[in-house]
XYZ file of N, CA and C in Angstrom:
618
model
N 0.836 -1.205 0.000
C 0.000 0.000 0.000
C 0.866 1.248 0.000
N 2.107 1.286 0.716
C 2.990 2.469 0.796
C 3.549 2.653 -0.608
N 4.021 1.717 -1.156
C 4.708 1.308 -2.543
C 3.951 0.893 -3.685
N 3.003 1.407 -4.292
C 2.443 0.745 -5.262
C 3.238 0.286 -6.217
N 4.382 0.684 -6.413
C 5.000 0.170 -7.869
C 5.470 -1.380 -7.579
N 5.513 -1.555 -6.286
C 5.670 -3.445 -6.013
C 5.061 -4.063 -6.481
N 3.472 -3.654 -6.710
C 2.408 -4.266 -7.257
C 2.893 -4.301 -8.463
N 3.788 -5.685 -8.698
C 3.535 -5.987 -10.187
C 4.465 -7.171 -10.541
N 4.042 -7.683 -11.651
C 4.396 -8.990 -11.683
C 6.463 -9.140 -11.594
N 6.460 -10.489 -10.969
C 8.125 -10.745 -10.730
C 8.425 -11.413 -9.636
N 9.608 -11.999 -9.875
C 9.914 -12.613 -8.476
C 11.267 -12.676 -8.503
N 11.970 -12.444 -7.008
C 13.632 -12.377 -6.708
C 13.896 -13.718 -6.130
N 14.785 -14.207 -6.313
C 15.435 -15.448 -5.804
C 15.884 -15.368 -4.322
N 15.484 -16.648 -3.226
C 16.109 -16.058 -1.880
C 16.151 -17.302 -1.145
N 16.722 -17.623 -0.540
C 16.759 -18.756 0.429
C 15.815 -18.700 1.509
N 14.661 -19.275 1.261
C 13.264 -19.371 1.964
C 13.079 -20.529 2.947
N 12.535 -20.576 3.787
C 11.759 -22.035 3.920
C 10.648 -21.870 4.176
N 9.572 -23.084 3.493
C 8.206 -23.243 2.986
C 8.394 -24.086 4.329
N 6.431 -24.259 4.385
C 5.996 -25.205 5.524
C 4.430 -25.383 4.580
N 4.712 -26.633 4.520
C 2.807 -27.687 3.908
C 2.366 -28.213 5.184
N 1.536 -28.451 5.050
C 0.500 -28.911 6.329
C -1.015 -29.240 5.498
N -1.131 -30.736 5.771
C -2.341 -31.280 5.190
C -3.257 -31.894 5.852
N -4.607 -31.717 6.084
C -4.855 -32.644 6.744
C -5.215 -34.495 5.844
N -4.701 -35.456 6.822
C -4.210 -36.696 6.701
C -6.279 -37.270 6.356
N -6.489 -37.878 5.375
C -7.368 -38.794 5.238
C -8.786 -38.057 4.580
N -8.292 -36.714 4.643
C -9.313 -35.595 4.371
C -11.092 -35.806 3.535
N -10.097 -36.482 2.516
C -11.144 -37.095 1.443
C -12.366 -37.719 1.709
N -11.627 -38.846 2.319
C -12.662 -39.686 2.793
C -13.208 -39.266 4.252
N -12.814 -38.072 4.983
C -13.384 -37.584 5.897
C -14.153 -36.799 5.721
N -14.629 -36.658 4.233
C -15.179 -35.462 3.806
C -16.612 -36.499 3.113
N -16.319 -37.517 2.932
C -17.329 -38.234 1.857
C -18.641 -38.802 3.240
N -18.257 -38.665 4.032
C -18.795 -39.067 5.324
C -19.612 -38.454 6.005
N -19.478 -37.081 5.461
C -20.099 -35.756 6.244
C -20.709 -34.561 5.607
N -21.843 -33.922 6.050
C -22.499 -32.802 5.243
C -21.806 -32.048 4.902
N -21.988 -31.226 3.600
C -20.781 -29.708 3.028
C -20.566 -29.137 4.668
N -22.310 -28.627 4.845
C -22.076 -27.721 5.969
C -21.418 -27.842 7.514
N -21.144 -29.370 7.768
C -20.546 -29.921 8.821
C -18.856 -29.501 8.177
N -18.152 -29.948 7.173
C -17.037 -29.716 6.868
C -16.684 -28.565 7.138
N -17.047 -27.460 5.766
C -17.054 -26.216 6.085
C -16.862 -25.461 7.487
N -17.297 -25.583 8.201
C -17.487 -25.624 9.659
C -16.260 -25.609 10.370
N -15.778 -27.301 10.368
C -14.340 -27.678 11.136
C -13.387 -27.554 10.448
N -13.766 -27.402 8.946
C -11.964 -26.239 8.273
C -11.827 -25.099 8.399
N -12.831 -24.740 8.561
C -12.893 -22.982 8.831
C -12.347 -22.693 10.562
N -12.946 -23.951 11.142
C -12.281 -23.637 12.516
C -11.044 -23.955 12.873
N -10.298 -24.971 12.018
C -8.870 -25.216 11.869
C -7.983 -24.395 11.076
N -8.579 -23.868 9.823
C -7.690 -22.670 9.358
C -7.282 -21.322 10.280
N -8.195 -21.008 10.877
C -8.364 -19.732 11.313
C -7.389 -20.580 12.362
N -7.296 -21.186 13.098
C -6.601 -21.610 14.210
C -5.275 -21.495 13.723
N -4.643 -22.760 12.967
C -3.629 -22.629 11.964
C -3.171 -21.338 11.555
N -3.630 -20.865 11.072
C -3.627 -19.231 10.213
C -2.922 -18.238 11.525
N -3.560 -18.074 12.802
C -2.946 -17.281 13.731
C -1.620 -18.068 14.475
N -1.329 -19.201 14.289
C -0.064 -19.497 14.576
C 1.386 -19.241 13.782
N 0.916 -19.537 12.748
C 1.389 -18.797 11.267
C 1.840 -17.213 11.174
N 0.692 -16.980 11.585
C 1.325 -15.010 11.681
C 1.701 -14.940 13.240
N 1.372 -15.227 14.295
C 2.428 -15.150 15.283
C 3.693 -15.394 15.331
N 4.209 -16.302 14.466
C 5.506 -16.574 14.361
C 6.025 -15.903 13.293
N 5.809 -15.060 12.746
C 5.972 -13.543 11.551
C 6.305 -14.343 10.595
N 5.133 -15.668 10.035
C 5.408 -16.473 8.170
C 4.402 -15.564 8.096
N 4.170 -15.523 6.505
C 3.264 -15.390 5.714
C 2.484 -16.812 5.209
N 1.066 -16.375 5.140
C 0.421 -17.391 4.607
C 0.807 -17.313 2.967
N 0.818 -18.104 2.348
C 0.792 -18.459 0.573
C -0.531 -18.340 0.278
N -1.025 -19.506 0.704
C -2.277 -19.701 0.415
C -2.660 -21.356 1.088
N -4.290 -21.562 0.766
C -5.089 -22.375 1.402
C -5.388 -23.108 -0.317
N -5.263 -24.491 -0.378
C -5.696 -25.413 -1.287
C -6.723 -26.682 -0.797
N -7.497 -25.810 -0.499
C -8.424 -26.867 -0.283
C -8.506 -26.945 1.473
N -7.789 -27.933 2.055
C -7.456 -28.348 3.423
C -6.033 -27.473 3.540
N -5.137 -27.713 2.453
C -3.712 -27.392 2.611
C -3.639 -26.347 2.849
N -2.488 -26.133 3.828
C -1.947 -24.883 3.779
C -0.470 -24.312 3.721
N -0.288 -23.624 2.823
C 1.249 -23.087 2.499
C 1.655 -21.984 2.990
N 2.497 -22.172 3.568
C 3.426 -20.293 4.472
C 5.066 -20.821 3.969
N 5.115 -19.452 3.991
C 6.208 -19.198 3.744
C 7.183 -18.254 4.964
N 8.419 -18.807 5.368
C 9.182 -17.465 6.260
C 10.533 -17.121 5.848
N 10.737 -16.108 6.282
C 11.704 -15.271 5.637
C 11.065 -14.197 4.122
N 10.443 -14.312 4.000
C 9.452 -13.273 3.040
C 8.261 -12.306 3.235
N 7.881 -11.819 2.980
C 8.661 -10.583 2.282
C 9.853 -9.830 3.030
N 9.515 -10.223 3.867
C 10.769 -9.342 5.058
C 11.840 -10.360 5.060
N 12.915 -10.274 4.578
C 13.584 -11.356 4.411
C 14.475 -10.886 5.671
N 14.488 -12.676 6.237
C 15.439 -13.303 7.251
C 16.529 -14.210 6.577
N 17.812 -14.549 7.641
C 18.528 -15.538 6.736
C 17.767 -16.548 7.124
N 18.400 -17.669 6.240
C 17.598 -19.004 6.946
C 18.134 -19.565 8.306
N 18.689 -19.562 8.597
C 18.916 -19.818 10.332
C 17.628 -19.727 11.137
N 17.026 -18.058 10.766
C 15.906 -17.534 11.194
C 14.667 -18.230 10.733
N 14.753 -18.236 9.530
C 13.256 -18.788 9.009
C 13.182 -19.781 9.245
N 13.963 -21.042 9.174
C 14.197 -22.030 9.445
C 13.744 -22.298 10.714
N 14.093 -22.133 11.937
C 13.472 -22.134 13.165
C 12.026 -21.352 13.195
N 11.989 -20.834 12.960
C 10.482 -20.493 12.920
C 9.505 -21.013 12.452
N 9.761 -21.729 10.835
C 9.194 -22.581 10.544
C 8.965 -23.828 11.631
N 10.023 -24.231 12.087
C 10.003 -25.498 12.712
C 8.995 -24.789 14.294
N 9.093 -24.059 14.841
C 8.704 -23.744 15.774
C 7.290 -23.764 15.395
N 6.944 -22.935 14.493
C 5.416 -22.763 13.871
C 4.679 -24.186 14.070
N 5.273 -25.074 13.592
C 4.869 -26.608 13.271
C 4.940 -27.232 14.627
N 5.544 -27.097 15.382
C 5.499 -27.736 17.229
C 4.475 -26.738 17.553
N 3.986 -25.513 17.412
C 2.859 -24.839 17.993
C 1.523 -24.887 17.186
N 1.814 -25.328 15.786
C 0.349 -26.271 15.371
C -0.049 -27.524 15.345
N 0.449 -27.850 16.348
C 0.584 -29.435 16.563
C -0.233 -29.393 18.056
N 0.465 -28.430 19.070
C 0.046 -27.896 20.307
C -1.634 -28.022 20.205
N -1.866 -26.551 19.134
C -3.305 -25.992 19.250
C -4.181 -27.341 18.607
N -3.747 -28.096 17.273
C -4.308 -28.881 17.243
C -5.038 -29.970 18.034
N -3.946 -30.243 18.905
C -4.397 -31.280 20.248
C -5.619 -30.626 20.975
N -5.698 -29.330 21.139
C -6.657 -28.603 21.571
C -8.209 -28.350 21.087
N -7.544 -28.434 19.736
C -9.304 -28.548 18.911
C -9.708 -29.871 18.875
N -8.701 -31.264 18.814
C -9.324 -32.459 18.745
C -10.435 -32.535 20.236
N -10.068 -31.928 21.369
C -10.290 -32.488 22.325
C -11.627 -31.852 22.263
N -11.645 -30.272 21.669
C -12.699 -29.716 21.400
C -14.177 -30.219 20.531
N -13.729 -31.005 19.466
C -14.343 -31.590 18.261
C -14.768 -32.709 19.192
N -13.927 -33.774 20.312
C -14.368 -34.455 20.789
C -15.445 -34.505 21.571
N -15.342 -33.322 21.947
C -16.276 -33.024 23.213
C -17.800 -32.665 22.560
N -17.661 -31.993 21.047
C -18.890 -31.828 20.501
C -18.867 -33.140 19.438
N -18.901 -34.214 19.665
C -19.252 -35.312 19.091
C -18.803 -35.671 17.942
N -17.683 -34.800 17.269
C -17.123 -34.690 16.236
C -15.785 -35.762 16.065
N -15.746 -36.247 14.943
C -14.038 -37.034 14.906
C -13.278 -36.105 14.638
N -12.167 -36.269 15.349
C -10.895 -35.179 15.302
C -10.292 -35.552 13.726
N -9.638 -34.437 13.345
C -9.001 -34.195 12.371
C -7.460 -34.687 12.624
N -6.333 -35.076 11.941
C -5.172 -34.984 12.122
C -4.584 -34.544 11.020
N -2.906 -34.032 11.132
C -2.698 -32.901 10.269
C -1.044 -33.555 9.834
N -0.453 -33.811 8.753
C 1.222 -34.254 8.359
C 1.319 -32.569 8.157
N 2.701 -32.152 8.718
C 3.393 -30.702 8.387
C 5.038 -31.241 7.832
N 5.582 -30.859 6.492
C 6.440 -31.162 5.617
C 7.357 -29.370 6.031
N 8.294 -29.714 6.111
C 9.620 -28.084 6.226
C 10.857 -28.510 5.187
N 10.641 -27.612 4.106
C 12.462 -27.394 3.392
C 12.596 -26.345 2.755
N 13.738 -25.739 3.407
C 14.818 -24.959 2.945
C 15.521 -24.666 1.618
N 15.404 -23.667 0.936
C 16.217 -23.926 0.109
C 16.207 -22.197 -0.933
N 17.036 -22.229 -2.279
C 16.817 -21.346 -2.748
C 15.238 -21.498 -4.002
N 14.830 -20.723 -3.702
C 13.618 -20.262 -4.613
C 12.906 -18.884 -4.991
N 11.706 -18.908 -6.021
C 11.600 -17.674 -6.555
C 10.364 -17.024 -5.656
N 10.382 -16.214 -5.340
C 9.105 -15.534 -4.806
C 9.421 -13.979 -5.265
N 7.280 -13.738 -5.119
C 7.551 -12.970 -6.435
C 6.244 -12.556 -6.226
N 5.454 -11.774 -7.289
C 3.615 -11.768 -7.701
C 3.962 -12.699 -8.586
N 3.266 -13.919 -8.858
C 3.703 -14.759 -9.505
C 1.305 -14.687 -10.844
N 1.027 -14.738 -11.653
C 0.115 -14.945 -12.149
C -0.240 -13.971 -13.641
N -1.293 -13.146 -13.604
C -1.405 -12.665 -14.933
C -1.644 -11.149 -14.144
N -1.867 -10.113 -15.338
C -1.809 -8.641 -15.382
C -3.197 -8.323 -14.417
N -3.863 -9.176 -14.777
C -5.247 -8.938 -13.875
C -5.668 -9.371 -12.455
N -4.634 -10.934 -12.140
C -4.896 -11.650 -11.210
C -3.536 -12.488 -10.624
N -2.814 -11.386 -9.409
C -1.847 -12.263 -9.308
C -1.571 -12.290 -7.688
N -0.530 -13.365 -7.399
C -0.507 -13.833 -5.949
C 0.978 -13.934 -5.860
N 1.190 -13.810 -4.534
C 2.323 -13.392 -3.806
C 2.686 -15.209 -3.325
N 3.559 -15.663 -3.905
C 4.109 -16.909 -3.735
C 5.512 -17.006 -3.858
N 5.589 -18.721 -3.623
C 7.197 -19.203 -4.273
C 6.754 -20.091 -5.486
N 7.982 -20.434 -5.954
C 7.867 -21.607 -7.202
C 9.589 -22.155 -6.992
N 9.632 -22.759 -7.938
C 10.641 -23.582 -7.689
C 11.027 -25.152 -6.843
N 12.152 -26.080 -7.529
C 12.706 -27.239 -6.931
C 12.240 -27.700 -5.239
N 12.900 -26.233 -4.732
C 13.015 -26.384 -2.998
C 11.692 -26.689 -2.499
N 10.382 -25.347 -3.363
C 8.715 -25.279 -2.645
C 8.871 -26.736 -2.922
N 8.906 -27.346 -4.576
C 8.479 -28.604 -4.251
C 8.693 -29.734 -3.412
N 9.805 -29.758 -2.907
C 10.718 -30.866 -2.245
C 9.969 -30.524 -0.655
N 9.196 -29.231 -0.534
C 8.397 -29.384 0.638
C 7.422 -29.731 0.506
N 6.810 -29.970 -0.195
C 5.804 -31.032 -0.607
C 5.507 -31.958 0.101
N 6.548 -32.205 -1.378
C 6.724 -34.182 -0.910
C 7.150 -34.494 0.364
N 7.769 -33.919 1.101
C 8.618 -33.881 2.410
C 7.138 -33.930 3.356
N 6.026 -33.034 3.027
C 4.970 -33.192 4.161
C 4.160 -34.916 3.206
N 4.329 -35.185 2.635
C 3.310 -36.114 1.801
C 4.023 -37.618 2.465
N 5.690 -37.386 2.977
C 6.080 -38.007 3.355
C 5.728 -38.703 4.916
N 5.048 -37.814 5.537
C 4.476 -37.667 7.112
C 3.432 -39.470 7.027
N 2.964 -39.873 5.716
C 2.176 -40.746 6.075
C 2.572 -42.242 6.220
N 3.596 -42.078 5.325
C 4.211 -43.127 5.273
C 5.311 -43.706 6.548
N 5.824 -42.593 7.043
C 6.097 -42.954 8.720
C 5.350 -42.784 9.686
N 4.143 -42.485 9.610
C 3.273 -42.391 10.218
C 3.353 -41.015 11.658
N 3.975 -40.406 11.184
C 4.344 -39.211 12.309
C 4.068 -38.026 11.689
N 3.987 -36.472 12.712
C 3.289 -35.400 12.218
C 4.042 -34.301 11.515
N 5.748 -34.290 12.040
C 6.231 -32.870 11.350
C 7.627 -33.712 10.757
N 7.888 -33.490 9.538
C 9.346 -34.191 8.826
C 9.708 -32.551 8.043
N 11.385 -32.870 8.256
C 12.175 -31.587 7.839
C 12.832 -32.168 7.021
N 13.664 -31.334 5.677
C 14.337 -32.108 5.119
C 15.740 -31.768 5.642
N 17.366 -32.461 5.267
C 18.443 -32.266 5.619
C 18.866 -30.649 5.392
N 18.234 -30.016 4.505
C 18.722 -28.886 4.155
C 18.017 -27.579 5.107
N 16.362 -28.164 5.705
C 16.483 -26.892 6.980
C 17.038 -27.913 7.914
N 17.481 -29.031 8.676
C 17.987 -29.318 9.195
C 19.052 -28.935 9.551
N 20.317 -28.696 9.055
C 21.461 -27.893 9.110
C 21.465 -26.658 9.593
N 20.281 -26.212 9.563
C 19.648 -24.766 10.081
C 19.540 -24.659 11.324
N 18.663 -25.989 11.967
C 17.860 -26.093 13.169
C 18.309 -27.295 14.296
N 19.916 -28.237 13.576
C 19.800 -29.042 14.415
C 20.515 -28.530 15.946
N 20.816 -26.947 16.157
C 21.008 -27.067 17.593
C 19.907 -26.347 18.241
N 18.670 -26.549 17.563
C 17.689 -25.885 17.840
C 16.457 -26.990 18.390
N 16.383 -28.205 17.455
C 15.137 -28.730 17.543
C 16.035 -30.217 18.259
N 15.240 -31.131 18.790
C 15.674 -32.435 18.837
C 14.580 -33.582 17.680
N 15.616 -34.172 17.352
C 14.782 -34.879 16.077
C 15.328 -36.502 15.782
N 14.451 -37.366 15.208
C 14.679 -38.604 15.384
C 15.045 -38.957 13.568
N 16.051 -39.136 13.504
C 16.944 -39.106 11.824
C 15.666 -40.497 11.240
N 15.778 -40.660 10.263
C 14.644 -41.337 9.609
C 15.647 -41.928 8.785
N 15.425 -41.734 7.229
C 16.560 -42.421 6.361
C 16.555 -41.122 5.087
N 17.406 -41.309 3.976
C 17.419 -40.954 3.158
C 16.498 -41.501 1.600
N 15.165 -40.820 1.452
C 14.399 -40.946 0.643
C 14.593 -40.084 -0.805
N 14.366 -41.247 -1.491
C 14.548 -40.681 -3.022
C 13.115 -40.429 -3.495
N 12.954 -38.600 -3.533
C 11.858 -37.911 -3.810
C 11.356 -38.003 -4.913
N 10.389 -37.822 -5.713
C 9.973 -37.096 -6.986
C 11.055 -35.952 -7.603
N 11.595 -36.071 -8.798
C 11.963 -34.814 -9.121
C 13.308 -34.510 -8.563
N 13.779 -35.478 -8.056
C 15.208 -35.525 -7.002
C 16.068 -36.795 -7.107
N 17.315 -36.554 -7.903
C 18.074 -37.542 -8.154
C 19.134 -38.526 -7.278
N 19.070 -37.547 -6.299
C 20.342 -38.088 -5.178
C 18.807 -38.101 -3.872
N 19.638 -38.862 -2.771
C 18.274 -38.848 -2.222
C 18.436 -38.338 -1.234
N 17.442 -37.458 -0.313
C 17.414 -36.521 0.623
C 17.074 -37.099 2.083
N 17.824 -36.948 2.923
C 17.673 -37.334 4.314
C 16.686 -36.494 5.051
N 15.834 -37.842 5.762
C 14.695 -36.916 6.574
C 14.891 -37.002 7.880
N 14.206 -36.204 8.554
C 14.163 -36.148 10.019
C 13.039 -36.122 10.909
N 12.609 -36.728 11.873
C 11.135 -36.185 12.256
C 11.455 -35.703 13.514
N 10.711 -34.094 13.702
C 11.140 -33.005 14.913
C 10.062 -33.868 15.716
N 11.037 -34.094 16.788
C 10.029 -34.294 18.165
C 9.542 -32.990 18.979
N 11.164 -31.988 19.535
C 10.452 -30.783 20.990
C 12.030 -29.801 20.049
N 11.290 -28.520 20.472
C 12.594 -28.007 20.907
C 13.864 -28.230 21.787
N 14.883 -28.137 22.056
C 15.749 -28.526 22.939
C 15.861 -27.373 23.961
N 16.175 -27.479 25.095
C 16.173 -26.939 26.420
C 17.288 -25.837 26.178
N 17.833 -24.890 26.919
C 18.651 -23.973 26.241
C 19.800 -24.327 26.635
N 19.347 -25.154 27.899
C 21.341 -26.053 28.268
C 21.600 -27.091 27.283
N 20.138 -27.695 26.433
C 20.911 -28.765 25.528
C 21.444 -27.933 24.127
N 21.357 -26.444 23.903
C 21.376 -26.212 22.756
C 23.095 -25.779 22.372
């Protein structure tokens, strides 16, 4: 608003880290239940989600459906050291509030929702990324994708937040985390080591 001439299409290259967050089984949690019952408990999980997100100064991307994409270190760019932990922090404090709405949903007769959150680091484009008439403030690029797959990965070990090696390096005297293996991604030739964040570490373990 101060700058109108920003308003306009482009994007600068920067070492970001993305955070996905899906909820797990969605589909068929959805085939089960009225529009207006759904509607309802995503709207009450976004908005939940959504203020943990801007407390920890990410930006939202956007909402796909259930999904949700933030980005940190953008527009206000941080190095990644910074974003990197924040991301990861973001994801231990939507994990928190989540536990909080299941118990909530429980209590009104509802089945709880559960949520896989995917974190990686890397260089990518962010930008107004769309057309002259209709455009959105995103990333693109290798890295967004490799966070993807990195949250898509949450089901197959059956656990809630996986980082890849590259914010890892960022965060390992930050987070404590249980090493997984090295998975060969989509779109990724050498294969990338995962991690799944359990807690932050105490400030004497850091």
């Amino acid at each position: 608003i101060k700058d109108p001439s920003k308003l306009k299409l482009g994007g600068e290259r920067r070492t970001l880290t993305v955070l996905f967050s899906d909820i797990k089984g969605f589909t068929s949690y959805s085939e089960k239940r009225e529009p207006e019952e759904i509607v309802s408990i995503l709207n009450d999980y976004l908005d939940a989600m959504t203020r943990v997100i801007f407390n920890n100064k990410g930006t939202l991307d956007k909402y796909v459906g259930d999904e949700i994409v933030a980005i940190f270190g953008a527009p206000h760019y941080e190095e990644p050291r910074i974003s990197a932990r924040r991301a990861v922090k973001t994801a231990l404090e939507m994990m928190e509030k989540l536990a909080q709405l299941q118990d909530k949903w429980i209590s009104q007769g509802l089945d709880p929702l559960d949520i896989g959150i995917g974190i990686n680091t890397g260089d990518m484009i962010v930008g107004n990324m769309g057309s002259a008439m209709v455009m959105d403030y995103t990333v693109i690029g290798d890295a967004v994708n490799l966070g993807a797959r990195v949250e898509g990965l949450t089901r197959r070990y059956n656990n809630s937040i996986m980082i890849s090696e590259f914010t890892y390096k960022y965060v390992k005297d930050f987070v404590e985390v249980n090493p997984l293996e090295a998975v060969k991604v989509k779109g990724k030739e050498i294969p990338v080591m995962m991690y799944e964040v359990v807690r932050i570490k105490s400030e004497n373990e850091s």
